[in-house]
Amino acid sequence: MSGRRLPGHGLERGRPVDIVVDGVTVTAYEGESVAAAVMAAETLALRVTEGGAPRGYFCGMGVCFDCTMVVDGVPQTRTCMTWVRAGMTVEHQLGAGAGAPDPDSAR
């Protein structure tokens, strides 16, 4: 699943690795953030507020906390500041930390 990645443009990707996003294996690349890998896998919402509002990538520098997800069991992980590594597990976050089954259902 890498439908949103742009080919070419002189970009050299790192080594491909597999990560698991909400139980689905996704190809990511060393050197990219978890946020980039999840968004490239066709999911723009990275978490859902307790009120059901989807949130995604916003500031890209770890200040806004809109990109938090549960990474390797740790809630509130800023995915724009977390680099992909082989075998990591990522879950969409509901509110302050519980995994959300489907962020697209909030639309």
Short mmCIF file of N, CA and C in Angstrom, two decimals:
data_model
loop_
_atom_site.label_atom_id
_atom_site.label_comp_id
_atom_site.label_asym_id
_atom_site.label_seq_id
_atom_site.Cartn_x
_atom_site.Cartn_y
_atom_site.Cartn_z
N MET A 1 0.83 -1.18 0.00
CA MET A 1 0.00 0.00 0.00
C MET A 1 0.88 1.24 0.00
N SER A 2 1.10 1.82 -1.13
CA SER A 2 1.91 3.04 -1.18
C SER A 2 1.36 3.96 -2.26
N GLY A 3 0.06 4.06 -2.36
CA GLY A 3 -0.60 4.78 -3.43
C GLY A 3 -0.36 6.27 -3.45
N ARG A 4 0.03 6.89 -2.36
CA ARG A 4 0.21 8.34 -2.33
C ARG A 4 1.65 8.76 -2.48
N ARG A 5 2.56 7.86 -2.64
CA ARG A 5 3.98 8.23 -2.80
C ARG A 5 4.22 8.66 -4.24
N LEU A 6 4.98 9.73 -4.40
CA LEU A 6 5.28 10.25 -5.73
C LEU A 6 6.55 9.62 -6.27
N PRO A 7 6.52 9.12 -7.50
CA PRO A 7 7.73 8.55 -8.08
C PRO A 7 8.64 9.66 -8.62
N GLY A 8 9.90 9.34 -8.72
CA GLY A 8 10.83 10.27 -9.36
C GLY A 8 11.21 11.45 -8.51
N HIS A 9 11.41 12.58 -9.15
CA HIS A 9 11.80 13.83 -8.51
C HIS A 9 13.17 13.75 -7.85
N GLY A 10 14.01 12.81 -8.25
CA GLY A 10 15.35 12.68 -7.70
C GLY A 10 15.39 12.20 -6.26
N LEU A 11 14.28 11.74 -5.73
CA LEU A 11 14.20 11.29 -4.35
C LEU A 11 14.78 9.89 -4.21
N GLU A 12 15.67 9.72 -3.27
CA GLU A 12 16.20 8.40 -2.97
C GLU A 12 15.58 7.91 -1.68
N ARG A 13 14.87 6.83 -1.76
CA ARG A 13 14.22 6.27 -0.58
C ARG A 13 15.17 5.37 0.17
N GLY A 14 14.90 5.22 1.46
CA GLY A 14 15.64 4.26 2.26
C GLY A 14 15.20 2.85 1.94
N ARG A 15 15.73 1.91 2.66
CA ARG A 15 15.40 0.50 2.48
C ARG A 15 13.93 0.28 2.83
N PRO A 16 13.19 -0.48 2.02
CA PRO A 16 11.79 -0.77 2.37
C PRO A 16 11.71 -1.69 3.59
N VAL A 17 10.78 -1.37 4.47
CA VAL A 17 10.53 -2.18 5.67
C VAL A 17 9.03 -2.34 5.82
N ASP A 18 8.62 -3.36 6.53
CA ASP A 18 7.20 -3.56 6.81
C ASP A 18 6.87 -3.06 8.21
N ILE A 19 5.77 -2.32 8.32
CA ILE A 19 5.21 -1.94 9.60
C ILE A 19 3.75 -2.40 9.59
N VAL A 20 3.13 -2.46 10.75
CA VAL A 20 1.74 -2.89 10.84
C VAL A 20 0.91 -1.71 11.32
N VAL A 21 -0.06 -1.30 10.49
CA VAL A 21 -0.94 -0.19 10.82
C VAL A 21 -2.35 -0.75 10.99
N ASP A 22 -2.86 -0.67 12.20
CA ASP A 22 -4.19 -1.20 12.51
C ASP A 22 -4.37 -2.63 12.02
N GLY A 23 -3.34 -3.45 12.20
CA GLY A 23 -3.42 -4.86 11.85
C GLY A 23 -3.10 -5.18 10.40
N VAL A 24 -2.82 -4.17 9.58
CA VAL A 24 -2.53 -4.37 8.16
C VAL A 24 -1.05 -4.07 7.91
N THR A 25 -0.37 -4.98 7.23
CA THR A 25 1.04 -4.76 6.91
C THR A 25 1.16 -3.73 5.80
N VAL A 26 2.03 -2.74 6.03
CA VAL A 26 2.22 -1.62 5.12
C VAL A 26 3.71 -1.50 4.82
N THR A 27 4.06 -1.23 3.59
CA THR A 27 5.45 -0.98 3.24
C THR A 27 5.78 0.47 3.53
N ALA A 28 6.85 0.67 4.29
CA ALA A 28 7.36 2.00 4.60
C ALA A 28 8.84 2.01 4.21
N TYR A 29 9.48 3.14 4.39
CA TYR A 29 10.89 3.26 4.01
C TYR A 29 11.69 3.87 5.15
N GLU A 30 12.83 3.27 5.44
CA GLU A 30 13.71 3.84 6.46
C GLU A 30 13.98 5.30 6.11
N GLY A 31 13.97 6.15 7.11
CA GLY A 31 14.22 7.56 6.88
C GLY A 31 12.96 8.40 6.76
N GLU A 32 11.79 7.76 6.72
CA GLU A 32 10.56 8.54 6.67
C GLU A 32 9.86 8.45 8.02
N SER A 33 9.03 9.43 8.30
CA SER A 33 8.31 9.45 9.57
C SER A 33 7.14 8.47 9.52
N VAL A 34 6.68 8.10 10.70
CA VAL A 34 5.50 7.24 10.79
C VAL A 34 4.31 7.95 10.15
N ALA A 35 4.19 9.26 10.36
CA ALA A 35 3.08 10.02 9.76
C ALA A 35 3.11 9.90 8.24
N ALA A 36 4.27 10.05 7.63
CA ALA A 36 4.39 9.94 6.17
C ALA A 36 4.01 8.55 5.69
N ALA A 37 4.46 7.53 6.41
CA ALA A 37 4.15 6.15 6.02
C ALA A 37 2.66 5.86 6.10
N VAL A 38 2.01 6.33 7.17
CA VAL A 38 0.58 6.08 7.34
C VAL A 38 -0.22 6.84 6.29
N MET A 39 0.15 8.08 6.02
CA MET A 39 -0.56 8.86 5.01
C MET A 39 -0.35 8.28 3.62
N ALA A 40 0.84 7.75 3.35
CA ALA A 40 1.10 7.12 2.05
C ALA A 40 0.28 5.85 1.88
N ALA A 41 -0.15 5.27 2.99
CA ALA A 41 -0.98 4.07 2.94
C ALA A 41 -2.46 4.42 2.82
N GLU A 42 -2.74 5.64 2.32
CA GLU A 42 -4.11 6.07 2.01
C GLU A 42 -4.96 6.49 3.21
N THR A 43 -4.36 6.76 4.37
CA THR A 43 -5.12 7.18 5.53
C THR A 43 -4.63 8.55 5.95
N LEU A 44 -5.43 9.58 5.78
CA LEU A 44 -5.02 10.93 6.16
C LEU A 44 -5.31 11.23 7.62
N ALA A 45 -6.36 10.67 8.18
CA ALA A 45 -6.66 10.88 9.60
C ALA A 45 -5.72 10.00 10.42
N LEU A 46 -4.98 10.62 11.34
CA LEU A 46 -4.03 9.88 12.16
C LEU A 46 -4.58 9.57 13.55
N ARG A 47 -5.53 10.36 13.98
CA ARG A 47 -6.21 10.10 15.25
C ARG A 47 -7.62 10.66 15.16
N VAL A 48 -8.44 10.33 16.13
CA VAL A 48 -9.81 10.82 16.20
C VAL A 48 -10.03 11.35 17.61
N THR A 49 -10.57 12.55 17.74
CA THR A 49 -10.84 13.10 19.06
C THR A 49 -11.96 12.30 19.72
N GLU A 50 -12.10 12.47 21.03
CA GLU A 50 -13.18 11.77 21.73
C GLU A 50 -14.55 12.16 21.19
N GLY A 51 -14.65 13.36 20.61
CA GLY A 51 -15.90 13.80 20.00
C GLY A 51 -16.12 13.27 18.60
N GLY A 52 -15.13 12.54 18.05
CA GLY A 52 -15.26 11.93 16.73
C GLY A 52 -14.67 12.71 15.58
N ALA A 53 -13.99 13.83 15.86
CA ALA A 53 -13.40 14.64 14.79
C ALA A 53 -12.04 14.07 14.38
N PRO A 54 -11.83 13.80 13.08
CA PRO A 54 -10.54 13.29 12.63
C PRO A 54 -9.47 14.38 12.70
N ARG A 55 -8.26 13.99 13.01
CA ARG A 55 -7.12 14.89 13.04
C ARG A 55 -5.99 14.25 12.24
N GLY A 56 -5.15 15.08 11.64
CA GLY A 56 -4.06 14.57 10.83
C GLY A 56 -2.80 15.37 11.01
N TYR A 57 -1.94 15.26 10.03
CA TYR A 57 -0.66 15.95 10.02
C TYR A 57 -0.90 17.45 9.92
N PHE A 58 -0.33 18.25 10.83
CA PHE A 58 -0.58 19.69 10.81
C PHE A 58 0.73 20.47 10.83
N CYS A 59 1.45 20.47 11.94
CA CYS A 59 2.63 21.32 12.03
C CYS A 59 3.89 20.64 11.49
N GLY A 60 4.00 19.33 11.62
CA GLY A 60 5.14 18.60 11.11
C GLY A 60 6.42 18.76 11.91
N MET A 61 6.34 19.39 13.10
CA MET A 61 7.55 19.57 13.90
C MET A 61 7.33 19.26 15.38
N GLY A 62 6.27 18.51 15.69
CA GLY A 62 6.06 18.03 17.05
C GLY A 62 5.48 19.02 18.02
N VAL A 63 4.90 20.11 17.55
CA VAL A 63 4.36 21.13 18.44
C VAL A 63 2.86 20.97 18.67
N CYS A 64 2.10 20.60 17.65
CA CYS A 64 0.63 20.65 17.75
C CYS A 64 0.00 19.39 18.33
N PHE A 65 0.65 18.25 18.27
CA PHE A 65 0.14 16.98 18.78
C PHE A 65 -1.08 16.46 18.03
N ASP A 66 -1.36 16.96 16.83
CA ASP A 66 -2.48 16.43 16.05
C ASP A 66 -2.15 15.09 15.41
N CYS A 67 -0.88 14.75 15.28
CA CYS A 67 -0.49 13.52 14.60
C CYS A 67 -0.24 12.35 15.56
N THR A 68 -0.67 12.48 16.81
CA THR A 68 -0.38 11.41 17.76
C THR A 68 -1.13 10.13 17.43
N MET A 69 -0.42 9.03 17.60
CA MET A 69 -0.97 7.69 17.40
C MET A 69 -0.40 6.78 18.47
N VAL A 70 -0.89 5.56 18.53
CA VAL A 70 -0.35 4.55 19.44
C VAL A 70 0.74 3.80 18.66
N VAL A 71 1.99 3.96 19.05
CA VAL A 71 3.11 3.33 18.35
C VAL A 71 3.78 2.34 19.31
N ASP A 72 3.82 1.09 18.91
CA ASP A 72 4.36 0.01 19.73
C ASP A 72 3.77 0.03 21.14
N GLY A 73 2.45 0.29 21.21
CA GLY A 73 1.73 0.27 22.48
C GLY A 73 1.80 1.56 23.28
N VAL A 74 2.51 2.56 22.79
CA VAL A 74 2.67 3.83 23.52
C VAL A 74 1.74 4.88 22.93
N PRO A 75 0.69 5.28 23.67
CA PRO A 75 -0.22 6.31 23.15
C PRO A 75 0.46 7.68 23.15
N GLN A 76 -0.13 8.62 22.43
CA GLN A 76 0.34 10.00 22.37
C GLN A 76 1.73 10.12 21.73
N THR A 77 2.10 9.18 20.86
CA THR A 77 3.38 9.26 20.17
C THR A 77 3.24 10.21 18.99
N ARG A 78 4.09 11.22 18.93
CA ARG A 78 4.05 12.19 17.83
C ARG A 78 4.66 11.53 16.59
N THR A 79 3.81 11.18 15.64
CA THR A 79 4.28 10.41 14.48
C THR A 79 5.08 11.23 13.50
N CYS A 80 4.98 12.54 13.55
CA CYS A 80 5.81 13.38 12.66
C CYS A 80 7.25 13.40 13.15
N MET A 81 7.48 13.00 14.40
CA MET A 81 8.82 13.02 15.00
C MET A 81 9.36 11.61 15.23
N THR A 82 8.63 10.60 14.81
CA THR A 82 9.02 9.21 15.04
C THR A 82 9.38 8.56 13.71
N TRP A 83 10.59 8.03 13.62
CA TRP A 83 11.04 7.41 12.37
C TRP A 83 10.59 5.97 12.28
N VAL A 84 10.26 5.55 11.08
CA VAL A 84 9.85 4.18 10.80
C VAL A 84 11.00 3.22 11.10
N ARG A 85 10.64 2.08 11.66
CA ARG A 85 11.61 0.98 11.80
C ARG A 85 10.87 -0.33 11.55
N ALA A 86 11.57 -1.28 11.05
CA ALA A 86 10.97 -2.56 10.68
C ALA A 86 10.24 -3.19 11.86
N GLY A 87 9.02 -3.68 11.60
CA GLY A 87 8.27 -4.43 12.58
C GLY A 87 7.46 -3.61 13.57
N MET A 88 7.51 -2.29 13.48
CA MET A 88 6.75 -1.48 14.45
C MET A 88 5.25 -1.65 14.21
N THR A 89 4.49 -1.46 15.28
CA THR A 89 3.03 -1.50 15.17
C THR A 89 2.49 -0.11 15.46
N VAL A 90 1.52 0.29 14.67
CA VAL A 90 0.93 1.62 14.76
C VAL A 90 -0.58 1.45 14.77
N GLU A 91 -1.25 2.18 15.67
CA GLU A 91 -2.71 2.14 15.73
C GLU A 91 -3.24 3.56 15.75
N HIS A 92 -4.34 3.76 15.06
CA HIS A 92 -5.01 5.05 15.13
C HIS A 92 -5.48 5.26 16.57
N GLN A 93 -5.42 6.48 17.01
CA GLN A 93 -5.71 6.79 18.40
C GLN A 93 -7.07 7.46 18.55
N LEU A 94 -7.79 7.05 19.56
CA LEU A 94 -9.08 7.66 19.89
C LEU A 94 -8.90 8.46 21.17
N GLY A 95 -9.14 9.75 21.10
CA GLY A 95 -9.00 10.59 22.29
C GLY A 95 -7.57 10.62 22.80
N ALA A 96 -7.41 10.38 24.10
CA ALA A 96 -6.10 10.50 24.73
C ALA A 96 -5.24 9.25 24.62
N GLY A 97 -5.73 8.20 23.97
CA GLY A 97 -4.83 7.08 23.84
C GLY A 97 -5.38 5.75 23.45
N ALA A 98 -6.68 5.53 23.51
CA ALA A 98 -7.22 4.24 23.12
C ALA A 98 -7.18 4.09 21.61
N GLY A 99 -6.89 2.90 21.11
CA GLY A 99 -6.88 2.66 19.67
C GLY A 99 -8.26 2.84 19.07
N ALA A 100 -8.33 3.45 17.93
CA ALA A 100 -9.60 3.65 17.22
C ALA A 100 -9.68 2.66 16.08
N PRO A 101 -10.77 1.92 15.92
CA PRO A 101 -10.84 0.90 14.88
C PRO A 101 -10.80 1.44 13.46
N ASP A 102 -11.40 2.61 13.19
CA ASP A 102 -11.43 3.11 11.82
C ASP A 102 -11.58 4.63 11.81
N PRO A 103 -10.49 5.37 11.53
CA PRO A 103 -10.57 6.82 11.55
C PRO A 103 -11.47 7.38 10.44
N ASP A 104 -11.69 6.65 9.37
CA ASP A 104 -12.53 7.13 8.27
C ASP A 104 -14.01 7.12 8.65
N SER A 105 -14.37 6.38 9.70
CA SER A 105 -15.78 6.32 10.09
C SER A 105 -16.23 7.62 10.74
N ALA A 106 -15.28 8.50 11.11
CA ALA A 106 -15.62 9.77 11.76
C ALA A 106 -16.02 10.83 10.76
N ARG A 107 -15.89 10.55 9.47
CA ARG A 107 -16.19 11.56 8.45
C ARG A 107 -17.67 11.71 8.23
#
